[in-house]
Short mmCIF file of C-alpha atoms and ligand atoms in Angstrom, two decimals:
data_model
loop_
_atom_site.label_atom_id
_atom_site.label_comp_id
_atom_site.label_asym_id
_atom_site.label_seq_id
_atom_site.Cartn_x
_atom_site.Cartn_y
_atom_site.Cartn_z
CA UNK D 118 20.01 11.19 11.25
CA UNK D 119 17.03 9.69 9.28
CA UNK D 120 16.17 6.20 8.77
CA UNK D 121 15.95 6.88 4.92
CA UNK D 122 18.58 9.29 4.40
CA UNK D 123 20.02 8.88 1.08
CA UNK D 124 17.29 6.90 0.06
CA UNK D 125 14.84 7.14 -2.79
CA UNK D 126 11.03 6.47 -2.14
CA UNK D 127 8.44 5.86 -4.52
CA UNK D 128 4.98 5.37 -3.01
CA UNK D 129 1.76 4.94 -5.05
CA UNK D 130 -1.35 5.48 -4.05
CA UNK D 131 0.35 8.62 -2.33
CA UNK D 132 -2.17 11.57 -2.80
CA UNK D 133 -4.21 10.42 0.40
CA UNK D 134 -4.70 7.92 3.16
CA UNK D 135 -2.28 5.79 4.12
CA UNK D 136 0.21 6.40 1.18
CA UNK D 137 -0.24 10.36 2.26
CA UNK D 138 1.04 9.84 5.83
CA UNK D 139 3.79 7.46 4.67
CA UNK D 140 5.55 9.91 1.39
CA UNK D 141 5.01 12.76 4.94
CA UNK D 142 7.13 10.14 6.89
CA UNK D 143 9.66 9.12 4.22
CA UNK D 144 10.41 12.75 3.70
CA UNK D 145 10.28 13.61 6.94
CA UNK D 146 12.91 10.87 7.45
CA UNK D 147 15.46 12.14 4.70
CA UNK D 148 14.08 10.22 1.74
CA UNK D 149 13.39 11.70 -1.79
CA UNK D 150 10.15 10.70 -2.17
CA UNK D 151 8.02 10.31 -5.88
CA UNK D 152 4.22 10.39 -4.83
CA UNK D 153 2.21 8.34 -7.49
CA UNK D 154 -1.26 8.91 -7.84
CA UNK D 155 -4.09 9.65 -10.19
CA UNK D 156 -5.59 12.55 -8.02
CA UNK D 157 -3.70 15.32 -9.84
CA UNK D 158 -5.10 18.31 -7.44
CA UNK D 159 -4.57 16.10 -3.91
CA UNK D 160 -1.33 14.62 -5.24
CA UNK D 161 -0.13 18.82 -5.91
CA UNK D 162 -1.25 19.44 -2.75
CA UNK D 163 0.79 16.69 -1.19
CA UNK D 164 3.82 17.94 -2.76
CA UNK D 165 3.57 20.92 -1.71
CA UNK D 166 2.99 20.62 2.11
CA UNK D 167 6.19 18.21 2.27
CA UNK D 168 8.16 20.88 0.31
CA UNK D 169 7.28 23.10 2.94
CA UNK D 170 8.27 21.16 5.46
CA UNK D 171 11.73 20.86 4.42
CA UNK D 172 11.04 17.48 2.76
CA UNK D 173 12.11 16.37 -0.74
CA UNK D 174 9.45 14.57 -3.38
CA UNK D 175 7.37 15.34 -6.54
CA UNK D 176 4.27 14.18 -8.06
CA UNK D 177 3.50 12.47 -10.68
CA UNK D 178 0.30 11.45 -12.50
CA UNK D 179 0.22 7.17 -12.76
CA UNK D 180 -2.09 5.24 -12.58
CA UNK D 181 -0.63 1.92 -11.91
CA UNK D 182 -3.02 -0.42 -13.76
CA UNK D 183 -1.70 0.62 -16.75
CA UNK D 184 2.09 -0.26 -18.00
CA UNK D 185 2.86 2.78 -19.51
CA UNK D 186 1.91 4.79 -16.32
CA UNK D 187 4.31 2.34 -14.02
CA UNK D 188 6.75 2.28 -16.53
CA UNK D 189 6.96 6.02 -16.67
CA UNK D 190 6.41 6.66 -12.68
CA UNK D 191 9.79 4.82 -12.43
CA UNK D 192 11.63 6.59 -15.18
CA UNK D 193 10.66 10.20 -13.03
CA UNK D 194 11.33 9.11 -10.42
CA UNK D 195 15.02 7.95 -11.46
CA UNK D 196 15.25 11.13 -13.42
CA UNK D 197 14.93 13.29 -10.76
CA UNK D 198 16.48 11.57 -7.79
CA UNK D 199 19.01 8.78 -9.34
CA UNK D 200 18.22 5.76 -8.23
CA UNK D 201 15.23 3.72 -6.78
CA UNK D 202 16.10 2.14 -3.31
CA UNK D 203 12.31 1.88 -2.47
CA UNK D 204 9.17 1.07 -3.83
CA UNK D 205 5.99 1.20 -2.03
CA UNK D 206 3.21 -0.40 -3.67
CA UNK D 207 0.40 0.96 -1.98
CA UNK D 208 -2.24 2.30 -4.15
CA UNK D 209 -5.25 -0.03 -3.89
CA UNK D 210 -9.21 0.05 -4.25
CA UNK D 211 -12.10 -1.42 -2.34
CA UNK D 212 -15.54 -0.93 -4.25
CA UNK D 213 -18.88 -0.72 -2.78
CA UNK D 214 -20.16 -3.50 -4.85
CA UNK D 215 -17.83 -5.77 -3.96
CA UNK D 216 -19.62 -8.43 -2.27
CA UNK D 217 -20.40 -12.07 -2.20
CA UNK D 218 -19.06 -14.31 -4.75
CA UNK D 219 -22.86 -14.55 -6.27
CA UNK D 220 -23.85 -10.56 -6.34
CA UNK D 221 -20.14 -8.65 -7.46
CA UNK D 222 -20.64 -7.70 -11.20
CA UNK D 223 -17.77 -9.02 -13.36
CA UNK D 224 -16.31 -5.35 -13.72
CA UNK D 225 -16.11 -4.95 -10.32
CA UNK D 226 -14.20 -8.27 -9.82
CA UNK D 227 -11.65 -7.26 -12.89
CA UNK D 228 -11.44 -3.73 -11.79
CA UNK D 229 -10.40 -4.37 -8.16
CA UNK D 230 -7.56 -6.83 -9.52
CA UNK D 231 -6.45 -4.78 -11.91
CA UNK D 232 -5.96 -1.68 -9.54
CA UNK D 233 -4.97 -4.12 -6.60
CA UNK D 234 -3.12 -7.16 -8.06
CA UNK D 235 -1.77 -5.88 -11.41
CA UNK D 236 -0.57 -2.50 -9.90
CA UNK D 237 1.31 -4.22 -8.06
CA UNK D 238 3.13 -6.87 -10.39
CA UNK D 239 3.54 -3.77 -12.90
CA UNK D 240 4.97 -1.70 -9.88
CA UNK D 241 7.59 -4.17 -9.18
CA UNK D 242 8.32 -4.82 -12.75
CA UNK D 243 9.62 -1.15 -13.74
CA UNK D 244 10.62 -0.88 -10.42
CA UNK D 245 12.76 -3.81 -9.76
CA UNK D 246 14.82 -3.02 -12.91
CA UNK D 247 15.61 0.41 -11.37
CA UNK D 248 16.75 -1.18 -8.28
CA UNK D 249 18.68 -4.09 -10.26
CA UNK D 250 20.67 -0.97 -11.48
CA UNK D 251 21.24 0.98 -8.37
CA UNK D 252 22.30 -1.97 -6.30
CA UNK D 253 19.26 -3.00 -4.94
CA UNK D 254 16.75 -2.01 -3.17
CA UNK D 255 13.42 -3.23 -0.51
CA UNK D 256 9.87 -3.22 -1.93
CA UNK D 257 6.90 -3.12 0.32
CA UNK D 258 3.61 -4.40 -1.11
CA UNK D 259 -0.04 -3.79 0.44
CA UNK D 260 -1.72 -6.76 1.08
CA UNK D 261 -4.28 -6.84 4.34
CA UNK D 262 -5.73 -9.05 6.96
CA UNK D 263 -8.00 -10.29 4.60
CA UNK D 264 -5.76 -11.97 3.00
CA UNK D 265 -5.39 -14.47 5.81
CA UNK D 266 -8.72 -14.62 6.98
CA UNK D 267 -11.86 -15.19 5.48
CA UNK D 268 -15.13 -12.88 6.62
CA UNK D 269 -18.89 -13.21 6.01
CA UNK D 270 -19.64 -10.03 4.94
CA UNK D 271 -17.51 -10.73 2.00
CA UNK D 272 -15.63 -8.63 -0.16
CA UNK D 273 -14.63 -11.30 -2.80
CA UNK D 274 -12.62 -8.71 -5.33
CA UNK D 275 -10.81 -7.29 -2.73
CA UNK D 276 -9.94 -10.21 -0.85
CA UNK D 277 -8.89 -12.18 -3.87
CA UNK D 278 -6.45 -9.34 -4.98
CA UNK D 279 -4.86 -9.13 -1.37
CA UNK D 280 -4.57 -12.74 -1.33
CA UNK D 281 -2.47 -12.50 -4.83
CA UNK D 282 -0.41 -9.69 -3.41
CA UNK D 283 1.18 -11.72 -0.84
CA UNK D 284 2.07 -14.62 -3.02
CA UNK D 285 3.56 -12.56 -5.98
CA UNK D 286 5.88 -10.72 -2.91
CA UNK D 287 6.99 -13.93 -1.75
CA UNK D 288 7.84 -15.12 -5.00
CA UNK D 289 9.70 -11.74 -5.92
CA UNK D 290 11.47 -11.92 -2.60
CA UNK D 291 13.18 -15.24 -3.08
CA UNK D 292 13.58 -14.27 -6.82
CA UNK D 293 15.67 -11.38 -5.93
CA UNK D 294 17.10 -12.49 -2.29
CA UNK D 295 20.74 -12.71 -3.76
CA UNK D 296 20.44 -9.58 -5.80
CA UNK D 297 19.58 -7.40 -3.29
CA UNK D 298 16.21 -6.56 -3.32
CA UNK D 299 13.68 -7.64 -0.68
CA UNK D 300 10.07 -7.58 -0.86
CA UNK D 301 8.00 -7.55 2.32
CA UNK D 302 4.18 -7.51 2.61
CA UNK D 303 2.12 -4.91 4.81
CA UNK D 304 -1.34 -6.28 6.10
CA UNK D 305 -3.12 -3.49 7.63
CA UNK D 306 -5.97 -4.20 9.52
CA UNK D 307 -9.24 -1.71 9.51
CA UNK D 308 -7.98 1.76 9.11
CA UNK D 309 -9.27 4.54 9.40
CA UNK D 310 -9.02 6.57 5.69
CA UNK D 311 -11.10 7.81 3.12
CA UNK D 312 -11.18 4.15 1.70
CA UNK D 313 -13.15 3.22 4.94
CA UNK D 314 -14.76 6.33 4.97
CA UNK D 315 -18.09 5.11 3.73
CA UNK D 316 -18.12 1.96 5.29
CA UNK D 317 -17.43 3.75 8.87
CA UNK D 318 -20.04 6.10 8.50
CA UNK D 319 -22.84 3.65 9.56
CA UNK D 320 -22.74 2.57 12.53
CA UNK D 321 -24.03 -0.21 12.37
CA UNK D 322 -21.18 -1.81 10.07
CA UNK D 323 -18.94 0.47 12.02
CA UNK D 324 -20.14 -1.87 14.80
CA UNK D 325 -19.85 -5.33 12.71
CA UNK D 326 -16.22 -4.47 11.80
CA UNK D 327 -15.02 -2.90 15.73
CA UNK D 328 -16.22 -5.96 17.55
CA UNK D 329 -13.74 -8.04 16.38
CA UNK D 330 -11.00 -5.55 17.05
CA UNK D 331 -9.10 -6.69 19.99
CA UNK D 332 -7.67 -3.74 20.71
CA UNK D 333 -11.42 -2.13 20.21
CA UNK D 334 -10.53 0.63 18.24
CA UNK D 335 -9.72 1.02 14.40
CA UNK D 336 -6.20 2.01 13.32
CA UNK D 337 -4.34 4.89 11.78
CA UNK D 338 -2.51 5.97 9.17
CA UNK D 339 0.03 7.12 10.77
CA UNK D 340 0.33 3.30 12.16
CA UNK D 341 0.91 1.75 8.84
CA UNK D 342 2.92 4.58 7.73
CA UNK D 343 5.34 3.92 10.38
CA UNK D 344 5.22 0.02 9.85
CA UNK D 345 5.97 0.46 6.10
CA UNK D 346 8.81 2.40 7.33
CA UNK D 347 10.85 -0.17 9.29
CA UNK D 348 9.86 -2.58 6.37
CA UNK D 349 11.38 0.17 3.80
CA UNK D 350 14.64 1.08 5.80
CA UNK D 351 17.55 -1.21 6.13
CA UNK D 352 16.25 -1.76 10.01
CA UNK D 353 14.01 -5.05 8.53
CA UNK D 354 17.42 -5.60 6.24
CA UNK D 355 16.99 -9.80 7.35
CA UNK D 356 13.47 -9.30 6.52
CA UNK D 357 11.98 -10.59 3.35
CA UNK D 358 9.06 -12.63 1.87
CA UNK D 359 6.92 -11.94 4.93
CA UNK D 360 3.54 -10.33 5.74
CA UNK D 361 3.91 -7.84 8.68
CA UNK D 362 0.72 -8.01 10.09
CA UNK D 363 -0.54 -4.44 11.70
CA UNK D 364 -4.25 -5.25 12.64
CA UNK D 365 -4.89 -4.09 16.47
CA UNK D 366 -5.09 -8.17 17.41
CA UNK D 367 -7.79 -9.80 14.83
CA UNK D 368 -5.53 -12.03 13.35
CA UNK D 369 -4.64 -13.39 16.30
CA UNK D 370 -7.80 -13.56 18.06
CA UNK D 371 -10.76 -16.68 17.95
CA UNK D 372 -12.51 -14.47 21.12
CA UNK D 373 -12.34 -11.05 21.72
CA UNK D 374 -13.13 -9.23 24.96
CA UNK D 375 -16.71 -7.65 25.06
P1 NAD V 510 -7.39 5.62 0.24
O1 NAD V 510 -8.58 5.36 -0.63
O2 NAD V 510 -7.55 6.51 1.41
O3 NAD V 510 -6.18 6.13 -0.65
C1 NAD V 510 -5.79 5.41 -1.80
C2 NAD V 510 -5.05 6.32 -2.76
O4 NAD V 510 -4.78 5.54 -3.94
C3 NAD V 510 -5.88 7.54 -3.22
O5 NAD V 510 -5.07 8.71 -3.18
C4 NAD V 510 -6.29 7.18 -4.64
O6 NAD V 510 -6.44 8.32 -5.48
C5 NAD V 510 -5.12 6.31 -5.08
N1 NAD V 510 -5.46 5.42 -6.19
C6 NAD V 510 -6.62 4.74 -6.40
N2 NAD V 510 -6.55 4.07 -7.55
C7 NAD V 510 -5.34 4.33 -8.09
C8 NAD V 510 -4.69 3.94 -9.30
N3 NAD V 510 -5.30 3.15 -10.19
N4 NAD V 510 -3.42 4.38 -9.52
C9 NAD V 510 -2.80 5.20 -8.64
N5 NAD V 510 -3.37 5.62 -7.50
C10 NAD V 510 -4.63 5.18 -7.23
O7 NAD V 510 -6.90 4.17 0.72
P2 NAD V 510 -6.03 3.74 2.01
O8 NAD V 510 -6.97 3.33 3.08
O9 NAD V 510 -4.98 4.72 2.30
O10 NAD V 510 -5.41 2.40 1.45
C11 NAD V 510 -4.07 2.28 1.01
C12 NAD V 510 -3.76 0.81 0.82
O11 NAD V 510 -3.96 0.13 2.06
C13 NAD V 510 -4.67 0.13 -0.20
O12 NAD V 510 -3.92 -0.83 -0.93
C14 NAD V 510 -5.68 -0.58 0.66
O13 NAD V 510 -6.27 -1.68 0.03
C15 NAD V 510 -4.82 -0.98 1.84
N6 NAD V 510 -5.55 -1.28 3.06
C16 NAD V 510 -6.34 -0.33 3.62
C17 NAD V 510 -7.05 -0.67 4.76
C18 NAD V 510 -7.97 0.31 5.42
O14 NAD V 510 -8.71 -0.09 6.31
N7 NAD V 510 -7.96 1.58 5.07
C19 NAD V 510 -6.94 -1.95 5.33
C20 NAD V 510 -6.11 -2.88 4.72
C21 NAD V 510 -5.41 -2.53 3.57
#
């Protein structure tokens, strides 16, 4: 038995990192599973490993800042499989330029919020009317510890878009409580993907970022992937309007242990 069998997945962002691992998962767990992306060759490649494994799902070009591309990963995705029970908003940017409130260049700023902020409203917009009309359905939005906490090597864009994410999912979840849909927000703390990549490679803000780890280590994919999980199966099903915080202990710490 899987903890998504029957179900319907869609997952942006799914062509790597964390939204790779999960649309993996889903399958794995007897979802069909639409993988969104805008990395045609890596989103192909996706598809074709879970295939082989048995799994079910199909990608399809979208790049979720734009309404036409949400509007149209929905439509496949209910073409092909049905229905839409879930939708994980994932997809999401982090730009090196995104810095302090004085330095980050105006693009940046609009950029990161329109990949990060407006994906996601857009997401849940096509994709909550698919769910309205197969009975409902649970969406899980990224958001991220930095959406809870403020940090002084700043990120403003990115933090500012995070921080809208989890207000527009509560709002959405007490929208739709009595229609069936829940909406749940994922805060990941520092993970280890090719969004991190760059940052990770020096050490020395390798360092910065580890030190206030509690758990002294950085997390994995695979540890979101599995958290998005329980929040997309009907295991969370008295769960909605909250941030599920998977962050190895910063959140909770003022000291960590040397
Ligand atoms: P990643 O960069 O490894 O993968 C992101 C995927 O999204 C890529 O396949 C990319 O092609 C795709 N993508 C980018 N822009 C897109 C667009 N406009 N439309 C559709 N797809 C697009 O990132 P990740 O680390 O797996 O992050 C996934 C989510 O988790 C993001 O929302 C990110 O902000 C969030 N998050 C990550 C971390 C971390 O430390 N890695 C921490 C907190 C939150």
């Amino acid at each position: 038995m899987g903890r998504l069998d029957g179900k319907v997945a869609l997952i942006t962002g799914a062509a790597g990192g964390i939204g790779r691992v999960a649309a993996e998962l889903f399958a794995s767990e007897g979802a069909g599973v639409a993988l969104a992306d805008i990395d045609d060759e890596a989103g192909a490649t996706a598809e074709k490993e879970i295939r082989e494994h048995g799994g079910e799902a199909f990608y399809v070009h979208a790049d979720v800042s734009v309404d036409h591309d949400a509007a149209a990963m929905v439509e496949a995705t209910v073409r092909r499989f049905g229905a839409l029970d879930v939708l994980f908003n994932n997809a999401g940017v982090m730009t090196e330029a995104d810095a302090s409130v004085l330095d980050t260049p105006e693009d940046v700023f609009e950029r990161t919020i329109d990949v990060n902020l407006k994906g996601v409203f857009l997401g849940c917009k096509h994709g909550i009317r698919a769910m309205l009309a197969s009975g409902g359905g649970s969406i899980v939005n990224t958001a991220s510890f930095v959406a809870l906490m403020g940090a002084a090597t700043p990120q403003i864009a990115y933090t500012a878009s995070k921080g809208g994410v989890l207000a527009l999912t509560r709002e959405i979840a007490v929208e739709f409580a009595r229609r069936g849909i829940r909406a749940n927000s994922l805060c990941p703390g520092p993970i280890e993907t090719p969004l991190m990549a760059e940052l990770l490679a020096d050490e020395e803000r390798r360092n910065r970022r580890l030190v206030h780890i509690p758990m002294g280590r950085f997390g994995t994919a695979e540890e979101i992937a599995r958290a998005a999980l329980f929040l997309a199966s009907d295991e969370s099903s008295f769960m909605t309007g909250a941030a599920l915080v998977v962050d190895g202990g910063i959140t909770a710490a003022y000291v960590t242990p040397a």
